[in-house]
Short mmCIF file of C-alpha atoms in Angstrom, two decimals:
data_model
loop_
_atom_site.label_atom_id
_atom_site.label_comp_id
_atom_site.label_asym_id
_atom_site.label_seq_id
_atom_site.Cartn_x
_atom_site.Cartn_y
_atom_site.Cartn_z
CA UNK H 1432 8.70 6.11 -8.69
CA UNK H 1433 10.63 3.48 -7.27
CA UNK H 1434 10.80 -0.30 -9.47
CA UNK H 1435 7.88 -2.20 -8.12
CA UNK H 1436 6.31 -6.33 -8.31
CA UNK H 1437 2.46 -5.96 -8.83
CA UNK H 1438 1.84 -8.70 -5.63
CA UNK H 1439 -1.63 -11.33 -6.31
CA UNK H 1440 -3.32 -12.29 -2.71
CA UNK H 1441 -6.31 -14.17 -1.34
CA UNK H 1442 -6.67 -11.04 1.13
CA UNK H 1443 -5.73 -7.56 1.11
CA UNK H 1444 -5.07 -5.69 4.66
CA UNK H 1445 -5.43 -1.82 4.25
CA UNK H 1446 -3.03 -0.96 7.47
CA UNK H 1447 -0.77 -2.34 9.34
CA UNK H 1448 -1.64 -1.72 13.72
CA UNK H 1449 -2.44 -3.57 15.73
CA UNK H 1450 -6.28 -4.37 14.30
CA UNK H 1451 -4.96 -5.28 10.72
CA UNK H 1452 -1.43 -7.37 12.43
CA UNK H 1453 -4.41 -9.81 13.84
CA UNK H 1454 -5.78 -9.91 10.24
CA UNK H 1455 -2.53 -10.92 8.64
CA UNK H 1456 -2.64 -13.41 11.04
CA UNK H 1457 -5.51 -14.51 11.29
CA UNK H 1458 -5.58 -15.12 7.69
CA UNK H 1459 -2.94 -17.42 7.79
CA UNK H 1460 -4.51 -19.45 10.01
CA UNK H 1461 -7.40 -19.34 7.89
CA UNK H 1462 -4.63 -20.59 5.04
CA UNK H 1463 -5.06 -17.40 2.92
CA UNK H 1464 -2.09 -15.56 1.71
CA UNK H 1465 -1.81 -12.28 2.92
CA UNK H 1466 -0.04 -8.78 1.67
CA UNK H 1467 -0.59 -5.65 3.97
CA UNK H 1468 -0.03 -1.98 3.51
CA UNK H 1469 0.68 0.97 5.56
CA UNK H 1470 1.16 4.71 4.31
CA UNK H 1471 4.09 4.18 7.75
CA UNK H 1472 7.34 2.93 6.92
CA UNK H 1473 7.45 1.08 9.96
CA UNK H 1474 4.87 -2.21 11.49
CA UNK H 1475 2.22 -0.65 14.88
CA UNK H 1476 0.70 1.81 12.78
CA UNK H 1477 -0.39 5.05 15.78
CA UNK H 1478 1.74 3.09 18.39
CA UNK H 1479 4.74 3.09 16.98
CA UNK H 1480 4.02 5.99 15.63
CA UNK H 1481 2.72 8.55 18.57
CA UNK H 1482 3.30 6.30 21.39
CA UNK H 1483 5.59 3.12 21.74
CA UNK H 1484 6.42 3.13 25.25
CA UNK H 1485 2.50 4.29 27.19
CA UNK H 1486 1.28 1.57 29.10
CA UNK H 1487 -2.54 -0.52 27.58
CA UNK H 1488 -4.39 -1.63 29.62
CA UNK H 1489 -7.86 -3.18 27.99
CA UNK H 1490 -5.84 -6.28 25.88
CA UNK H 1491 -6.74 -8.83 27.03
CA UNK H 1492 -4.92 -11.38 29.46
CA UNK H 1493 -2.66 -8.34 29.60
CA UNK H 1494 -3.24 -6.49 32.88
CA UNK H 1495 -0.90 -2.99 31.14
CA UNK H 1496 1.25 -3.74 28.27
CA UNK H 1497 3.23 -1.25 26.51
CA UNK H 1498 2.69 -0.27 22.96
CA UNK H 1499 5.81 -1.57 21.81
CA UNK H 1500 5.70 -4.92 23.33
CA UNK H 1501 2.71 -5.31 21.72
CA UNK H 1502 3.77 -4.70 18.18
CA UNK H 1503 5.76 -6.63 18.66
CA UNK H 1504 4.29 -9.45 20.00
CA UNK H 1505 1.26 -9.39 17.17
CA UNK H 1506 4.43 -8.81 14.43
CA UNK H 1507 5.92 -12.31 15.44
CA UNK H 1508 1.79 -13.95 15.46
CA UNK H 1509 1.38 -12.58 12.03
CA UNK H 1510 4.92 -13.60 10.90
CA UNK H 1511 3.60 -16.93 10.85
CA UNK H 1512 1.22 -15.95 7.92
CA UNK H 1513 4.09 -15.12 5.77
CA UNK H 1514 2.78 -11.59 4.72
CA UNK H 1515 4.16 -9.85 1.39
CA UNK H 1516 4.54 -5.65 3.29
CA UNK H 1517 4.02 -2.81 1.63
CA UNK H 1518 4.94 0.06 3.68
CA UNK H 1519 4.85 3.28 3.16
CA UNK H 1520 2.98 3.33 0.03
CA UNK H 1521 -0.28 4.68 0.10
CA UNK H 1522 -3.46 2.69 -1.19
CA UNK H 1523 -4.97 4.91 -4.41
CA UNK H 1524 -7.79 3.45 -5.94
CA UNK H 1525 -9.37 0.53 -5.67
CA UNK H 1526 -11.43 -1.46 -8.27
CA UNK H 1527 -13.50 -4.44 -9.21
CA UNK H 1528 -13.25 -7.20 -11.12
CA UNK H 1529 -15.46 -10.29 -11.54
CA UNK H 1530 -14.13 -12.22 -9.05
CA UNK H 1531 -10.75 -10.27 -7.47
CA UNK H 1532 -10.63 -6.63 -6.70
CA UNK H 1533 -7.92 -4.47 -7.26
CA UNK H 1534 -5.35 -1.88 -5.08
CA UNK H 1535 -3.30 0.47 -6.85
CA UNK H 1536 -0.74 2.06 -4.72
CA UNK H 1537 0.39 5.10 -5.38
CA UNK H 1538 4.35 4.30 -5.71
CA UNK H 1539 2.33 2.52 -8.50
CA UNK H 1540 2.17 -0.90 -7.37
CA UNK H 1541 -1.47 -3.14 -8.63
CA UNK H 1542 -2.30 -5.53 -5.75
CA UNK H 1543 -4.84 -8.04 -7.23
CA UNK H 1544 -6.60 -9.56 -3.89
CA UNK H 1545 -9.67 -11.78 -3.78
CA UNK H 1546 -10.77 -9.72 -0.67
CA UNK H 1547 -9.27 -6.47 0.64
CA UNK H 1548 -10.17 -5.53 4.82
CA UNK H 1549 -9.33 -2.10 6.01
CA UNK H 1550 -7.80 -1.74 9.22
CA UNK H 1551 -6.28 1.93 8.94
CA UNK H 1552 -7.54 3.22 12.06
CA UNK H 1553 -7.97 7.06 11.91
CA UNK H 1554 -6.20 7.25 8.35
CA UNK H 1555 -3.95 9.01 7.74
CA UNK H 1556 -3.89 11.49 11.03
CA UNK H 1557 -2.06 14.86 11.39
CA UNK H 1558 -1.93 16.73 15.38
CA UNK H 1559 -3.65 19.34 16.10
CA UNK H 1560 -1.27 22.59 16.08
CA UNK H 1561 -0.78 24.36 19.54
CA UNK H 1562 -1.18 28.56 18.38
CA UNK H 1563 1.98 29.73 21.08
CA UNK H 1564 3.58 27.42 18.89
CA UNK H 1565 4.82 28.22 15.68
CA UNK H 1566 7.98 26.89 15.14
CA UNK H 1567 8.58 25.89 17.86
CA UNK H 1568 8.73 22.01 16.67
CA UNK H 1569 11.78 20.12 17.52
CA UNK H 1570 12.56 22.49 19.90
CA UNK H 1571 11.56 21.87 22.89
CA UNK H 1572 8.06 21.53 21.85
CA UNK H 1573 6.61 17.08 20.15
CA UNK H 1574 3.60 16.78 19.88
CA UNK H 1575 4.31 12.78 20.78
CA UNK H 1576 6.52 11.09 22.82
CA UNK H 1577 7.95 8.06 21.56
CA UNK H 1578 10.39 8.26 24.66
CA UNK H 1579 10.32 8.62 27.93
CA UNK H 1580 14.42 9.67 28.19
CA UNK H 1581 14.88 12.22 26.46
CA UNK H 1582 12.25 14.16 29.24
CA UNK H 1583 14.18 12.76 32.17
CA UNK H 1584 14.46 15.88 35.23
CA UNK H 1585 12.87 18.33 32.64
CA UNK H 1586 10.72 20.74 33.43
CA UNK H 1587 7.53 19.70 31.34
CA UNK H 1588 4.18 21.68 30.17
CA UNK H 1589 1.50 18.45 28.60
CA UNK H 1590 -1.79 21.10 26.79
CA UNK H 1591 -4.61 19.35 26.83
CA UNK H 1592 -7.55 17.06 28.43
CA UNK H 1593 -7.89 13.66 26.66
CA UNK H 1594 -6.52 10.36 27.76
CA UNK H 1595 -3.08 11.85 25.41
CA UNK H 1596 -2.43 14.63 27.75
CA UNK H 1597 -3.46 12.32 30.79
CA UNK H 1598 -1.59 9.26 29.70
CA UNK H 1599 2.01 11.68 29.52
CA UNK H 1600 2.05 13.62 32.33
CA UNK H 1601 1.60 9.64 33.71
CA UNK H 1602 4.27 8.55 32.54
CA UNK H 1603 6.48 11.64 32.34
CA UNK H 1604 5.67 11.78 36.48
CA UNK H 1605 7.94 9.63 38.08
CA UNK H 1606 11.04 10.49 35.90
CA UNK H 1607 10.31 14.93 34.75
CA UNK H 1608 11.25 17.06 37.74
CA UNK H 1609 8.46 18.87 36.99
CA UNK H 1610 5.30 18.71 35.01
CA UNK H 1611 2.11 20.50 34.26
CA UNK H 1612 -1.38 19.86 32.02
CA UNK H 1613 -2.78 23.00 31.19
CA UNK H 1614 -6.97 22.66 29.49
CA UNK H 1615 -8.17 24.92 28.46
CA UNK H 1616 -11.67 23.50 30.12
CA UNK H 1617 -12.10 22.57 33.91
CA UNK H 1618 -13.97 19.39 32.45
CA UNK H 1619 -11.36 16.15 30.99
CA UNK H 1620 -12.44 14.47 28.49
CA UNK H 1621 -10.03 11.53 29.63
CA UNK H 1622 -10.44 8.65 31.50
CA UNK H 1623 -11.71 8.89 34.96
CA UNK H 1624 -9.29 6.61 36.75
CA UNK H 1625 -5.83 7.96 34.83
CA UNK H 1626 -7.85 11.75 35.66
CA UNK H 1627 -8.04 10.60 38.89
CA UNK H 1628 -4.01 9.26 39.05
CA UNK H 1629 -2.65 12.61 38.03
CA UNK H 1630 -4.94 14.61 40.23
CA UNK H 1631 -3.75 12.25 42.90
CA UNK H 1632 0.59 12.47 41.42
CA UNK H 1633 2.62 15.67 41.58
CA UNK H 1634 1.30 17.09 38.22
CA UNK H 1635 -0.31 21.06 38.79
CA UNK H 1636 -3.14 20.98 36.97
CA UNK H 1637 -4.00 24.82 35.59
CA UNK H 1638 -7.26 24.82 34.12
CA UNK H 1639 -9.38 27.20 32.21
CA UNK H 1640 -5.64 28.33 31.05
CA UNK H 1641 -4.21 28.87 27.41
CA UNK H 1642 -0.16 28.42 26.86
CA UNK H 1643 -0.38 31.98 24.56
CA UNK H 1644 3.99 31.66 24.13
CA UNK H 1645 6.63 30.10 24.48
CA UNK H 1646 10.38 31.68 25.18
CA UNK H 1647 13.45 30.58 24.52
CA UNK H 1648 16.91 31.62 22.96
CA UNK H 1649 17.01 28.50 20.61
CA UNK H 1650 15.57 25.95 22.42
CA UNK H 1651 12.30 26.19 25.18
CA UNK H 1652 13.25 27.73 27.86
CA UNK H 1653 9.54 29.01 29.87
CA UNK H 1654 5.96 29.31 28.82
CA UNK H 1655 3.15 31.95 29.82
CA UNK H 1656 0.01 30.04 30.97
CA UNK H 1657 -2.95 32.11 30.15
CA UNK H 1658 -5.91 31.45 32.93
CA UNK H 1659 -9.19 33.08 31.85
CA UNK H 1660 -9.66 36.30 33.48
CA UNK H 1661 -6.35 36.19 35.67
CA UNK H 1662 -3.14 38.25 34.52
CA UNK H 1663 -0.55 35.71 32.21
CA UNK H 1664 1.88 34.03 34.70
CA UNK H 1665 5.52 32.94 33.71
CA UNK H 1666 6.25 28.91 34.39
CA UNK H 1667 10.30 27.49 34.19
CA UNK H 1668 9.82 24.64 31.27
CA UNK H 1669 12.24 23.24 29.21
CA UNK H 1670 9.61 20.34 27.16
CA UNK H 1671 6.74 21.00 26.25
CA UNK H 1672 3.88 18.32 24.80
CA UNK H 1673 1.03 19.69 23.09
CA UNK H 1674 -2.05 17.09 22.75
CA UNK H 1675 -4.62 18.44 21.44
CA UNK H 1676 -6.08 15.81 19.58
CA UNK H 1677 -5.66 15.09 15.65
CA UNK H 1678 -7.02 15.83 12.85
CA UNK H 1679 -8.09 12.84 10.64
CA UNK H 1680 -8.63 11.68 7.46
CA UNK H 1681 -9.34 8.72 5.15
CA UNK H 1682 -7.61 9.79 1.66
CA UNK H 1683 -8.26 8.26 -1.53
CA UNK H 1684 -10.39 5.57 0.97
CA UNK H 1685 -13.87 8.38 0.74
CA UNK H 1686 -12.72 8.88 -2.90
CA UNK H 1687 -14.04 4.75 -3.33
CA UNK H 1688 -17.73 5.03 -2.28
CA UNK H 1689 -17.85 3.09 0.68
CA UNK H 1690 -20.23 4.32 3.18
CA UNK H 1691 -19.04 5.99 5.56
CA UNK H 1692 -20.35 8.59 8.37
CA UNK H 1693 -18.30 10.33 10.31
CA UNK H 1694 -15.49 10.16 8.31
CA UNK H 1695 -15.80 5.72 9.22
CA UNK H 1696 -16.33 3.08 7.21
CA UNK H 1697 -20.11 1.32 7.92
CA UNK H 1698 -20.29 -1.84 8.31
CA UNK H 1699 -23.06 -4.84 9.62
CA UNK H 1700 -22.61 -7.50 11.55
CA UNK H 1701 -19.63 -9.52 9.52
CA UNK H 1702 -18.18 -6.16 8.67
CA UNK H 1703 -18.83 -6.54 5.20
CA UNK H 1704 -18.40 -2.30 3.50
CA UNK H 1705 -21.72 -1.15 0.94
CA UNK H 1706 -18.83 -3.04 -1.70
CA UNK H 1707 -18.44 -6.41 -3.02
CA UNK H 1708 -15.30 -8.19 -0.95
CA UNK H 1709 -14.30 -5.16 1.19
CA UNK H 1710 -14.79 -5.67 4.43
CA UNK H 1711 -13.64 -3.65 7.93
CA UNK H 1712 -12.49 -3.67 10.66
CA UNK H 1713 -10.76 -1.47 14.02
CA UNK H 1714 -11.38 2.07 15.22
CA UNK H 1715 -11.86 2.66 11.37
CA UNK H 1716 -15.33 1.06 11.50
CA UNK H 1717 -19.46 2.14 12.64
CA UNK H 1718 -21.85 0.54 13.39
CA UNK H 1719 -24.41 0.15 15.98
CA UNK H 1720 -23.63 0.12 20.01
CA UNK H 1721 -19.05 0.24 18.21
CA UNK H 1722 -17.11 0.43 20.84
CA UNK H 1723 -13.42 1.99 19.92
CA UNK H 1724 -11.22 -0.31 21.38
CA UNK H 1725 -7.84 -2.49 20.22
CA UNK H 1726 -9.88 -5.53 22.02
CA UNK H 1727 -12.86 -4.90 19.96
CA UNK H 1728 -10.69 -4.02 16.77
CA UNK H 1729 -9.05 -7.71 17.25
CA UNK H 1730 -12.47 -9.27 17.26
CA UNK H 1731 -13.79 -7.60 14.83
CA UNK H 1732 -10.82 -8.81 12.54
CA UNK H 1733 -11.32 -12.41 13.68
CA UNK H 1734 -14.94 -11.68 11.70
CA UNK H 1735 -13.73 -10.57 8.92
CA UNK H 1736 -11.17 -12.54 7.82
CA UNK H 1737 -13.81 -15.00 8.86
CA UNK H 1738 -16.47 -13.98 6.86
CA UNK H 1739 -14.08 -13.15 3.84
CA UNK H 1740 -12.57 -16.61 3.57
CA UNK H 1741 -16.18 -17.78 2.59
CA UNK H 1742 -16.07 -15.25 0.20
CA UNK H 1743 -13.06 -16.15 -1.99
CA UNK H 1744 -14.08 -19.90 -0.63
CA UNK H 1745 -18.17 -20.58 -1.01
CA UNK H 1746 -17.50 -24.52 0.46
CA UNK H 1747 -15.74 -22.82 3.60
CA UNK H 1748 -17.14 -22.24 7.02
CA UNK H 1749 -17.21 -18.76 8.72
CA UNK H 1750 -16.24 -20.13 11.31
CA UNK H 1751 -13.28 -22.56 10.98
CA UNK H 1752 -13.01 -24.03 14.37
CA UNK H 1753 -11.17 -23.12 17.56
CA UNK H 1754 -7.14 -21.82 16.89
CA UNK H 1755 -6.16 -23.92 20.31
CA UNK H 1756 -7.54 -27.10 17.43
CA UNK H 1757 -5.18 -26.58 15.13
#
């Protein structure tokens, strides 16, 4: 256990992804002291960990922006609040005082806050395994594509039928020697526009199929693909991306007494949870009509912070005026 200093702040944000970073900025705009904790060692949450090079299309004002550029802008914006960052640490326990919430981190740090805002997305996540890929991670098989450069000139197989699989197939197609997308069904979960773009590209799509074997001497050289009811076929491949989705785990948050629905935290229209002084925003929340987009998370963050400000100071107003009026 490392030496730590306990922290006292107005608002503790749990999760340093886009929603958490924007909430940190907005807390500063409301004049609040803010601390941000995240189990990852870097800011940016899933974007930094999984797809920093991916083009993000659902942020207002940016027809397209790379994940890393979005995070860079959010970090610069949040810096105006002078947040205390507690990275590579996980929140483990939450206890209530009379006018405060005390959150203990896994390194022993105690954070005393007037309110807590949970913006931890899907929580801790781990990729769903590719059965045939056991032992191949780092030898040609990966679950994420943090950089496209290593795939230049390679024959790449992408396994999956969701947004990540199609996004990576689309982005890799211009730089790879070839891209083959393999999916076990003939229907896809990815956005229709992305599916259409990939179908119109040079990407070969093989459906009702599975990758049944990876082969190579030390590093991946070829894969065996089996289409339902057919003999296996072998394709040359130096890289394989297993984009089969993730297993999410809210971890210790599930023990705090929060009302949850299918691994999401239930909130009301002010982003309050069922626990006093505890709010939530972003992908982790659930309510009727919830839409999980980064753009929605930004709005929920502002809603949560404004309502938390009133909890911290009952004389304050929920709506402080527009940020452009400052």
